[in-house]
Short mmCIF file of N, CA and C in Angstrom, two decimals:
data_model
loop_
_atom_site.label_atom_id
_atom_site.label_comp_id
_atom_site.label_asym_id
_atom_site.label_seq_id
_atom_site.Cartn_x
_atom_site.Cartn_y
_atom_site.Cartn_z
N MET U 16 0.85 -1.17 0.00
CA MET U 16 0.00 0.00 0.00
C MET U 16 0.89 1.23 0.00
N ARG U 17 0.30 2.37 -0.34
CA ARG U 17 1.06 3.62 -0.36
C ARG U 17 0.80 4.40 0.92
N ALA U 18 1.83 5.06 1.43
CA ALA U 18 1.70 5.89 2.62
C ALA U 18 2.69 7.05 2.52
N VAL U 19 2.34 8.16 3.13
CA VAL U 19 3.27 9.28 3.21
C VAL U 19 4.07 9.08 4.49
N VAL U 20 5.37 8.82 4.33
CA VAL U 20 6.22 8.40 5.44
C VAL U 20 7.21 9.51 5.79
N PHE U 21 7.28 9.83 7.07
CA PHE U 21 8.27 10.75 7.62
C PHE U 21 9.50 9.89 7.89
N GLU U 22 10.53 9.97 7.02
CA GLU U 22 11.66 9.05 7.07
C GLU U 22 12.84 9.54 7.90
N LYS U 23 13.13 10.83 7.86
CA LYS U 23 14.26 11.38 8.60
C LYS U 23 13.90 12.76 9.12
N PHE U 24 14.55 13.14 10.20
CA PHE U 24 14.34 14.48 10.74
C PHE U 24 14.78 15.53 9.73
N GLN U 25 14.09 16.65 9.72
CA GLN U 25 14.41 17.81 8.89
C GLN U 25 14.32 17.51 7.39
N THR U 26 13.42 16.59 7.03
CA THR U 26 13.16 16.31 5.62
C THR U 26 11.65 16.26 5.41
N PHE U 27 11.22 16.43 4.18
CA PHE U 27 9.80 16.31 3.86
C PHE U 27 9.40 14.84 3.87
N PRO U 28 8.17 14.53 4.28
CA PRO U 28 7.70 13.15 4.15
C PRO U 28 7.59 12.78 2.68
N VAL U 29 7.69 11.48 2.39
CA VAL U 29 7.65 11.03 1.00
C VAL U 29 6.60 9.94 0.82
N LEU U 30 6.01 9.89 -0.39
CA LEU U 30 5.06 8.84 -0.74
C LEU U 30 5.86 7.57 -1.00
N THR U 31 5.52 6.51 -0.25
CA THR U 31 6.31 5.28 -0.26
C THR U 31 5.39 4.07 -0.28
N GLU U 32 5.84 2.98 -0.87
CA GLU U 32 5.14 1.69 -0.78
C GLU U 32 5.56 1.03 0.52
N ILE U 33 4.57 0.62 1.33
CA ILE U 33 4.85 -0.10 2.57
C ILE U 33 3.99 -1.36 2.61
N ALA U 34 4.34 -2.28 3.50
CA ALA U 34 3.57 -3.51 3.65
C ALA U 34 2.18 -3.18 4.18
N THR U 35 1.17 -3.87 3.66
CA THR U 35 -0.20 -3.69 4.14
C THR U 35 -0.33 -4.37 5.50
N PRO U 36 -0.75 -3.64 6.53
CA PRO U 36 -0.86 -4.24 7.86
C PRO U 36 -2.02 -5.23 7.94
N GLU U 37 -1.91 -6.19 8.82
CA GLU U 37 -2.98 -7.14 9.08
C GLU U 37 -3.75 -6.65 10.30
N PRO U 38 -5.07 -6.44 10.18
CA PRO U 38 -5.84 -5.99 11.35
C PRO U 38 -5.88 -7.07 12.42
N GLY U 39 -5.81 -6.63 13.67
CA GLY U 39 -5.91 -7.53 14.81
C GLY U 39 -7.35 -7.67 15.27
N PRO U 40 -7.56 -8.39 16.36
CA PRO U 40 -8.91 -8.55 16.90
C PRO U 40 -9.54 -7.19 17.22
N GLY U 41 -10.77 -6.99 16.75
CA GLY U 41 -11.48 -5.73 17.00
C GLY U 41 -11.03 -4.58 16.12
N GLU U 42 -10.17 -4.83 15.14
CA GLU U 42 -9.69 -3.79 14.24
C GLU U 42 -10.21 -4.05 12.82
N VAL U 43 -10.17 -3.03 11.98
CA VAL U 43 -10.53 -3.17 10.57
C VAL U 43 -9.45 -2.52 9.72
N LEU U 44 -9.39 -2.91 8.47
CA LEU U 44 -8.48 -2.30 7.52
C LEU U 44 -9.31 -1.43 6.59
N LEU U 45 -8.94 -0.16 6.44
CA LEU U 45 -9.66 0.77 5.58
C LEU U 45 -8.96 0.93 4.24
N LYS U 46 -9.76 1.05 3.19
CA LYS U 46 -9.25 1.56 1.92
C LYS U 46 -9.49 3.06 2.00
N VAL U 47 -8.44 3.81 2.14
CA VAL U 47 -8.54 5.24 2.41
C VAL U 47 -8.96 6.00 1.16
N ALA U 48 -10.00 6.82 1.31
CA ALA U 48 -10.47 7.68 0.23
C ALA U 48 -9.81 9.05 0.32
N GLY U 49 -9.53 9.48 1.53
CA GLY U 49 -8.90 10.77 1.73
C GLY U 49 -8.36 10.89 3.14
N ALA U 50 -7.38 11.74 3.30
CA ALA U 50 -6.79 11.98 4.62
C ALA U 50 -6.37 13.44 4.69
N GLY U 51 -6.43 13.97 5.87
CA GLY U 51 -6.05 15.36 6.06
C GLY U 51 -4.92 15.49 7.05
N ALA U 52 -4.18 16.57 6.91
CA ALA U 52 -3.16 16.90 7.89
C ALA U 52 -3.80 17.85 8.90
N CYS U 53 -3.73 17.51 10.17
CA CYS U 53 -4.29 18.38 11.19
C CYS U 53 -3.16 19.07 11.94
N HIS U 54 -3.52 19.88 12.92
CA HIS U 54 -2.52 20.68 13.63
C HIS U 54 -1.47 19.81 14.32
N SER U 55 -1.85 18.62 14.80
CA SER U 55 -0.85 17.77 15.46
C SER U 55 0.17 17.24 14.46
N ASP U 56 -0.26 16.94 13.23
CA ASP U 56 0.69 16.50 12.20
C ASP U 56 1.65 17.63 11.84
N VAL U 57 1.12 18.81 11.68
CA VAL U 57 1.95 19.97 11.36
C VAL U 57 2.94 20.23 12.48
N SER U 58 2.49 20.08 13.72
CA SER U 58 3.37 20.28 14.87
C SER U 58 4.52 19.29 14.86
N VAL U 59 4.21 18.03 14.58
CA VAL U 59 5.26 17.01 14.52
C VAL U 59 6.25 17.37 13.42
N TYR U 60 5.74 17.75 12.26
CA TYR U 60 6.61 18.09 11.13
C TYR U 60 7.48 19.31 11.43
N ARG U 61 6.88 20.35 11.99
CA ARG U 61 7.59 21.62 12.17
C ARG U 61 8.41 21.71 13.44
N GLU U 62 7.96 21.03 14.50
CA GLU U 62 8.58 21.26 15.80
C GLU U 62 9.12 20.00 16.45
N PHE U 63 9.15 18.90 15.74
CA PHE U 63 9.58 17.64 16.32
C PHE U 63 11.02 17.76 16.78
N VAL U 64 11.27 17.35 18.00
CA VAL U 64 12.61 17.44 18.57
C VAL U 64 13.14 16.03 18.76
N GLU U 65 14.18 15.70 18.05
CA GLU U 65 14.77 14.37 18.14
C GLU U 65 15.22 14.10 19.57
N GLY U 66 14.80 12.95 20.11
CA GLY U 66 15.22 12.55 21.44
C GLY U 66 14.39 13.13 22.57
N ALA U 67 13.35 13.91 22.27
CA ALA U 67 12.50 14.47 23.33
C ALA U 67 11.78 13.33 24.05
N PRO U 68 11.52 13.50 25.35
CA PRO U 68 10.81 12.44 26.09
C PRO U 68 9.50 12.07 25.40
N GLY U 69 9.28 10.79 25.19
CA GLY U 69 8.06 10.32 24.55
C GLY U 69 8.05 10.47 23.05
N SER U 70 9.14 10.92 22.46
CA SER U 70 9.15 11.11 21.01
C SER U 70 9.26 9.78 20.29
N GLN U 71 8.72 9.76 19.10
CA GLN U 71 8.80 8.58 18.25
C GLN U 71 9.93 8.80 17.26
N GLN U 72 10.67 7.77 17.00
CA GLN U 72 11.78 7.86 16.06
C GLN U 72 11.31 7.47 14.66
N PRO U 73 11.73 8.20 13.63
CA PRO U 73 11.36 7.86 12.26
C PRO U 73 11.96 6.50 11.87
N PRO U 74 11.39 5.83 10.89
CA PRO U 74 10.29 6.28 10.04
C PRO U 74 8.93 6.01 10.68
N PHE U 75 7.96 6.86 10.37
CA PHE U 75 6.57 6.65 10.77
C PHE U 75 5.65 7.40 9.83
N VAL U 76 4.37 7.04 9.87
CA VAL U 76 3.36 7.65 9.01
C VAL U 76 2.60 8.68 9.82
N LEU U 77 2.59 9.92 9.34
CA LEU U 77 1.80 10.96 9.97
C LEU U 77 0.34 10.81 9.55
N GLY U 78 -0.54 11.35 10.35
CA GLY U 78 -1.95 11.38 9.97
C GLY U 78 -2.80 10.42 10.77
N HIS U 79 -3.97 10.88 11.16
CA HIS U 79 -4.92 10.05 11.89
C HIS U 79 -6.35 10.47 11.59
N GLU U 80 -6.54 11.37 10.63
CA GLU U 80 -7.88 11.81 10.24
C GLU U 80 -8.13 11.33 8.82
N THR U 81 -8.84 10.21 8.70
CA THR U 81 -9.05 9.58 7.40
C THR U 81 -10.52 9.27 7.17
N SER U 82 -10.87 9.06 5.93
CA SER U 82 -12.18 8.52 5.57
C SER U 82 -11.94 7.45 4.52
N GLY U 83 -12.82 6.45 4.50
CA GLY U 83 -12.64 5.38 3.53
C GLY U 83 -13.67 4.30 3.69
N TRP U 84 -13.37 3.14 3.13
CA TRP U 84 -14.27 1.99 3.13
C TRP U 84 -13.64 0.85 3.90
N VAL U 85 -14.51 0.11 4.65
CA VAL U 85 -14.06 -1.08 5.36
C VAL U 85 -14.04 -2.23 4.38
#
């Protein structure tokens, strides 16, 4: 599947092919129709501090506001 991946600090995220995840119990897999960048995504992109307490290390996929089909 395709995803916009934040690969390294101080770089733009890139459209990349990644493995399609397998949903676990109580989860579903969506075919995404659209996704938006919200203020938290912009904050991560603009202000992310490498090594800050609780920070996630790249690579990771930004975004959590999606619509699509189950």
